[in-house]
Tab-separated table of C-alpha atoms in Angstrom:
chain	number	residue	atom	x	y	z
X	1	MET	CA	-0.482	-14.297	-0.085
X	2	ASP	CA	-1.831	-12.636	-3.211
X	3	LEU	CA	-4.340	-9.814	-2.727
X	4	HIS	CA	-6.557	-10.535	-5.733
X	5	THR	CA	-8.844	-7.559	-5.270
X	6	VAL	CA	-6.013	-5.004	-5.504
X	7	THR	CA	-5.968	-3.430	-8.964
X	8	GLU	CA	-3.533	-0.541	-8.473
X	9	VAL	CA	-0.416	0.383	-6.501
X	10	ILE	CA	0.307	4.090	-6.005
X	11	SER	CA	4.043	4.736	-5.590
X	12	PRO	CA	5.110	7.029	-4.077
X	13	ALA	CA	1.947	7.894	-2.181
X	14	ALA	CA	0.931	11.056	-0.337
X	15	PRO	CA	-1.729	11.725	2.344
X	16	GLY	CA	-4.240	13.377	-0.022
X	17	GLN	CA	-4.412	10.287	-2.230
X	18	TRP	CA	-6.191	8.034	0.249
X	19	ARG	CA	-9.756	6.908	-0.422
X	20	PRO	CA	-11.966	4.096	0.976
X	21	GLY	CA	-10.629	0.715	-0.126
X	22	ASP	CA	-6.991	1.837	0.139
X	23	ALA	CA	-4.285	0.581	2.481
X	24	TRP	CA	-0.962	2.183	3.313
X	25	MET	CA	1.894	-0.215	2.593
X	26	GLY	CA	5.315	-0.415	4.223
X	27	GLY	CA	7.268	-3.642	4.029
X	28	GLY	CA	4.077	-5.601	3.346
X	29	THR	CA	4.963	-8.665	5.453
X	30	ALA	CA	1.853	-8.213	7.607
X	31	LEU	CA	-0.327	-6.753	4.868
X	32	PHE	CA	0.166	-9.795	2.633
X	33	GLY	CA	-0.139	-12.243	5.505
X	34	GLU	CA	-3.902	-12.773	5.245
X	35	PRO	CA	-6.815	-12.159	2.829
X	36	ARG	CA	-8.028	-8.558	2.612
X	37	PRO	CA	-10.912	-8.620	0.115
X	38	HIS	CA	-11.981	-5.070	1.015
X	39	LEU	CA	-8.827	-3.551	-0.515
X	40	ASN	CA	-8.641	-2.113	-4.033
X	41	ARG	CA	-5.437	-0.071	-3.955
X	42	LEU	CA	-2.134	-0.027	-2.085
X	43	LEU	CA	-0.414	3.255	-1.256
X	44	ASP	CA	3.342	2.691	-1.109
X	45	LEU	CA	5.100	4.525	1.722
X	46	THR	CA	8.518	2.941	1.174
X	47	ALA	CA	9.027	5.119	-1.907
X	48	ALA	CA	8.550	8.309	0.129
X	49	GLY	CA	12.298	8.513	0.754
X	50	TRP	CA	12.145	9.033	4.508
X	51	PRO	CA	15.534	8.595	6.241
X	52	PRO	CA	15.378	5.450	8.431
X	53	LEU	CA	16.664	7.266	11.510
X	54	THR	CA	17.002	10.921	12.393
X	55	VAL	CA	19.024	11.766	15.504
X	56	THR	CA	18.767	15.096	17.322
X	57	GLY	CA	20.056	16.210	20.683
X	58	GLU	CA	16.774	15.324	22.373
X	59	HIS	CA	15.419	12.271	20.592
X	60	VAL	CA	15.802	9.616	17.934
X	61	GLU	CA	13.116	9.506	15.272
X	62	ILE	CA	12.601	6.111	13.635
X	63	ALA	CA	10.747	6.283	10.329
X	64	ALA	CA	7.818	3.898	10.053
X	65	THR	CA	9.510	2.539	6.905
X	66	CYS	CA	12.764	1.763	8.742
X	67	THR	CA	13.455	-1.967	8.372
X	68	ILE	CA	14.377	-4.208	11.264
X	69	ALA	CA	17.822	-4.690	9.714
X	70	GLU	CA	18.361	-0.916	9.564
X	71	LEU	CA	17.186	-0.476	13.145
X	72	ALA	CA	19.517	-3.208	14.430
X	73	GLY	CA	22.413	-1.841	12.419
X	74	ARG	CA	22.013	1.733	13.628
X	75	LEU	CA	20.779	1.296	17.197
X	76	GLY	CA	21.887	-2.244	17.994
X	77	ARG	CA	24.483	-0.910	20.427
X	78	HIS	CA	21.581	-0.389	22.795
X	79	GLY	CA	20.940	-3.857	24.187
X	80	ILE	CA	17.192	-3.534	24.469
X	81	VAL	CA	16.886	-2.575	20.784
X	82	LEU	CA	18.816	-5.633	19.633
X	83	GLN	CA	16.900	-7.925	21.993
X	84	CYS	CA	13.577	-6.763	20.562
X	85	CYS	CA	14.853	-7.117	16.994
X	86	HIS	CA	15.858	-10.717	17.715
X	87	ALA	CA	12.436	-11.380	19.259
X	88	PHE	CA	11.158	-11.631	15.677
X	89	LEU	CA	12.981	-14.978	15.330
X	90	ALA	CA	12.858	-14.214	11.606
X	91	SER	CA	15.218	-14.857	8.724
X	92	PHE	CA	17.462	-12.150	7.245
X	93	LYS	CA	14.918	-11.879	4.422
X	94	ILE	CA	12.243	-10.685	6.850
X	95	TRP	CA	14.701	-8.414	8.670
X	96	ASN	CA	15.469	-6.635	5.407
X	97	VAL	CA	11.818	-6.149	4.400
X	98	ALA	CA	9.682	-5.916	7.554
X	99	THR	CA	9.355	-2.388	8.904
X	100	VAL	CA	9.128	-0.959	12.392
X	101	GLY	CA	5.908	0.859	11.557
X	102	GLY	CA	4.339	-2.204	9.983
X	103	ASN	CA	4.935	-4.199	13.135
X	104	LEU	CA	3.150	-1.577	15.220
X	105	CYS	CA	0.246	-1.200	12.794
X	106	ALA	CA	-0.320	-4.960	12.581
X	107	ALA	CA	-0.998	-4.711	16.335
X	108	LEU	CA	-0.259	-8.364	17.070
X	109	PRO	CA	0.255	-9.045	20.794
X	110	ALA	CA	3.692	-10.546	20.029
X	111	GLY	CA	4.891	-7.532	18.006
X	112	PRO	CA	8.350	-6.769	19.437
X	113	MET	CA	8.486	-3.240	18.007
X	114	ILE	CA	5.362	-2.545	20.044
X	115	SER	CA	7.175	-3.829	23.131
X	116	LEU	CA	10.236	-1.676	22.394
X	117	SER	CA	8.301	1.514	21.644
X	118	VAL	CA	6.068	1.244	24.692
X	119	ALA	CA	8.879	0.290	27.072
X	120	LEU	CA	10.960	3.297	26.006
X	121	GLY	CA	8.042	5.702	26.315
X	122	ALA	CA	8.018	6.520	22.607
X	123	THR	CA	5.607	8.823	20.804
X	124	CYS	CA	3.900	7.805	17.557
X	125	VAL	CA	3.688	10.474	14.864
X	126	LEU	CA	0.510	10.018	12.799
X	127	ILE	CA	-0.388	11.805	9.567
X	128	GLY	CA	-4.021	12.244	8.527
X	129	PRO	CA	-5.461	12.299	4.987
X	130	ASP	CA	-5.327	16.118	5.100
X	131	GLY	CA	-1.639	16.060	6.063
X	132	ALA	CA	-2.272	17.087	9.679
X	133	GLU	CA	0.053	15.600	12.309
X	134	ARG	CA	-1.197	13.882	15.448
X	135	LEU	CA	0.973	12.667	18.340
X	136	VAL	CA	-0.047	9.592	20.341
X	137	PRO	CA	1.905	7.863	23.135
X	138	ALA	CA	3.088	4.435	21.956
X	139	ALA	CA	1.441	2.948	25.045
X	140	ASP	CA	-1.945	4.065	23.684
X	141	PHE	CA	-1.388	3.236	20.002
X	142	VAL	CA	-2.429	-0.434	20.132
X	143	THR	CA	-5.916	-0.876	21.539
X	144	GLY	CA	-6.383	-4.647	21.111
X	145	GLU	CA	-5.505	-7.639	18.942
X	146	GLY	CA	-5.183	-6.179	15.449
X	147	THR	CA	-6.643	-2.786	16.398
X	148	THR	CA	-5.027	0.639	16.780
X	149	VAL	CA	-6.018	4.285	17.202
X	150	LEU	CA	-5.431	4.951	13.489
X	151	ARG	CA	-8.370	6.687	11.849
X	152	ASP	CA	-9.532	6.239	8.248
X	153	GLY	CA	-6.805	7.481	5.915
X	154	GLU	CA	-4.290	8.040	8.707
X	155	PHE	CA	-0.839	6.445	8.663
X	156	LEU	CA	2.077	6.057	11.050
X	157	ARG	CA	4.921	8.349	9.991
X	158	ALA	CA	7.500	7.816	12.719
X	159	ILE	CA	8.291	6.737	16.266
X	160	ARG	CA	10.121	9.252	18.481
X	161	ILE	CA	12.183	8.033	21.415
X	162	GLU	CA	13.883	10.369	23.868
X	163	SER	CA	17.652	9.918	23.951
X	164	THR	CA	17.612	9.512	27.722
X	165	ALA	CA	15.230	6.540	27.420
X	166	LEU	CA	17.619	4.728	25.077
X	167	SER	CA	20.438	5.040	27.594
X	168	ALA	CA	18.374	3.871	30.594
X	169	ARG	CA	19.058	0.572	32.344
X	170	THR	CA	16.645	-2.096	31.180
X	171	ALA	CA	15.830	-5.731	31.895
X	172	TYR	CA	14.270	-8.053	29.326
X	173	ARG	CA	12.421	-11.346	29.632
X	174	ARG	CA	10.755	-13.328	26.874
X	175	GLY	CA	8.910	-16.652	27.017
X	176	SER	CA	7.613	-19.025	24.356
X	177	LEU	CA	6.305	-22.564	24.213
X	178	HIS	CA	9.087	-23.429	21.768
X	179	ARG	CA	12.686	-22.318	21.346
X	180	HIS	CA	11.904	-20.677	18.025
X	181	GLY	CA	8.231	-20.002	18.703
X	182	ARG	CA	6.258	-16.784	18.738
X	183	SER	CA	6.564	-14.696	21.891
X	184	ALA	CA	3.915	-15.689	24.418
X	185	VAL	CA	5.154	-13.325	27.138
X	186	LEU	CA	7.500	-10.355	26.736
X	187	LEU	CA	8.286	-8.044	29.628
X	188	ILE	CA	10.652	-5.081	29.719
X	189	GLY	CA	11.626	-3.183	32.836
X	190	ARG	CA	13.203	0.263	32.714
X	191	ALA	CA	14.933	1.963	35.634
X	192	GLU	CA	13.691	5.513	36.167
X	193	PRO	CA	16.057	8.364	37.137
X	194	ALA	CA	14.520	8.836	40.598
X	195	GLY	CA	14.939	5.160	41.478
X	196	GLY	CA	11.527	4.065	40.292
X	197	LEU	CA	10.618	1.430	37.728
X	198	SER	CA	8.387	1.138	34.688
X	199	LEU	CA	7.325	-2.381	33.748
X	200	THR	CA	5.867	-3.066	30.303
X	201	VAL	CA	3.798	-6.214	29.732
X	202	THR	CA	3.285	-7.331	26.126
X	203	ALA	CA	2.716	-10.522	24.098
X	204	ALA	CA	0.834	-12.098	27.014
X	205	THR	CA	-1.939	-9.494	26.807
X	206	ARG	CA	-4.199	-8.238	24.042
X	207	ARG	CA	-2.696	-4.767	24.316
X	208	PRO	CA	0.357	-3.367	26.111
X	209	TYR	CA	0.184	-2.579	29.810
X	210	VAL	CA	2.638	-0.220	31.507
X	211	LEU	CA	2.973	-0.421	35.278
X	212	ARG	CA	4.796	2.551	36.802
X	213	PHE	CA	6.372	2.731	40.238
X	214	PRO	CA	7.706	6.152	41.353
X	215	ALA	CA	9.918	4.486	43.970
X	216	PRO	CA	11.658	1.093	44.045
X	217	PRO	CA	8.745	-1.385	44.345
X	218	SER	CA	8.533	-4.283	46.748
X	219	PRO	CA	7.486	-7.748	45.535
X	220	ALA	CA	4.035	-7.032	46.965
X	221	ASP	CA	3.845	-3.755	45.026
X	222	VAL	CA	4.556	-5.567	41.765
X	223	GLU	CA	2.001	-8.280	42.527
X	224	ALA	CA	-0.654	-5.690	43.313
X	225	ALA	CA	0.063	-3.796	40.095
X	226	LEU	CA	-0.172	-6.974	38.026
X	227	ASP	CA	-3.543	-7.685	39.615
X	228	THR	CA	-4.898	-4.585	37.843
X	229	ILE	CA	-4.577	-6.359	34.475
X	230	PRO	CA	-8.001	-7.945	33.820
X	231	ALA	CA	-7.910	-11.734	33.547
X	232	GLY	CA	-9.775	-11.516	30.239
X	233	GLN	CA	-6.930	-9.498	28.719
X	234	TYR	CA	-4.540	-12.462	28.686
X	235	VAL	CA	-4.303	-14.002	25.215
X	236	ASP	CA	-5.663	-17.504	24.599
X	237	ASP	CA	-4.327	-19.174	21.453
X	238	VAL	CA	-2.057	-21.980	20.232
X	239	HIS	CA	0.978	-20.110	21.565
X	240	GLY	CA	-0.158	-20.371	25.192
X	241	ARG	CA	-3.095	-20.496	27.573
X	242	PRO	CA	-4.021	-17.445	29.677
X	243	VAL	CA	-3.227	-19.110	33.027
X	244	TRP	CA	0.270	-19.999	31.826
X	245	ARG	CA	0.877	-16.539	30.354
X	246	ARG	CA	-0.287	-14.931	33.593
X	247	HIS	CA	1.993	-17.172	35.662
X	248	LEU	CA	5.018	-16.441	33.464
X	249	THR	CA	4.247	-12.723	33.510
X	250	ARG	CA	4.431	-12.719	37.289
X	251	ARG	CA	7.598	-14.773	37.347
X	252	TYR	CA	9.354	-12.493	34.871
X	253	ALA	CA	8.120	-9.358	36.627
X	254	SER	CA	9.662	-10.604	39.867
X	255	GLN	CA	12.966	-11.299	38.132
X	256	ILE	CA	13.022	-7.877	36.480
X	257	ARG	CA	12.272	-6.101	39.758
X	258	ALA	CA	15.148	-7.903	41.459
X	259	GLU	CA	17.550	-7.307	38.564
X	260	LEU	CA	16.950	-3.569	38.335
X	261	ALA	CA	16.964	-3.166	42.127
X	262	ALA	CA	20.427	-4.736	42.385
């Protein structure tokens, strides 16, 4: 979709250049997906030259401008990464343009990079208009459908994932009304070192929910934890009704608990 009100593109862009009416731009697949008449300028982050991935002894840092194709190519050996990349159900064209950071900032319930980041306990690195850095847990980054914790002029610089999280045992379940439809329910379970479990619920709900169990949970424990998700938080749209999403969430949660307990 053309953004007819945009009169200038700043490339490359830096934090101090932001002003009201600007939008930070990564791959642009979400940015150009709907009308945005309030925008006058686009600030191009893809020209910043950030390396897609930076690996240290403690963590992997994924640049917000890292494309889905780059992520799959570099970290696809980790099953959960490749599963979330394929959850896009997108063509190779999208894979080579859409960015990890753009998927998080769009804050759509079905965003698979949100699911991946939250499930692996990632940290979002945010940069303000004055260049100051702010760290936010990925689980807190998305606050609702299309809303995040980003402040005016702030942009997502990177996603940091601890190396130990990438090597953890995980279980993945995804549901949709159609074989090639948008995710209506996406759950990821991660085995914790002490025998516990973290269960991440996305796509079915307006924002991510992480349910943590310090010890191996019983079926009743999982049911009780799922009951803490307010009924009004389940998404209601053409991709699935809340009652169906809630039912599938519980079914998948039960399967994940059993799989990781085996």
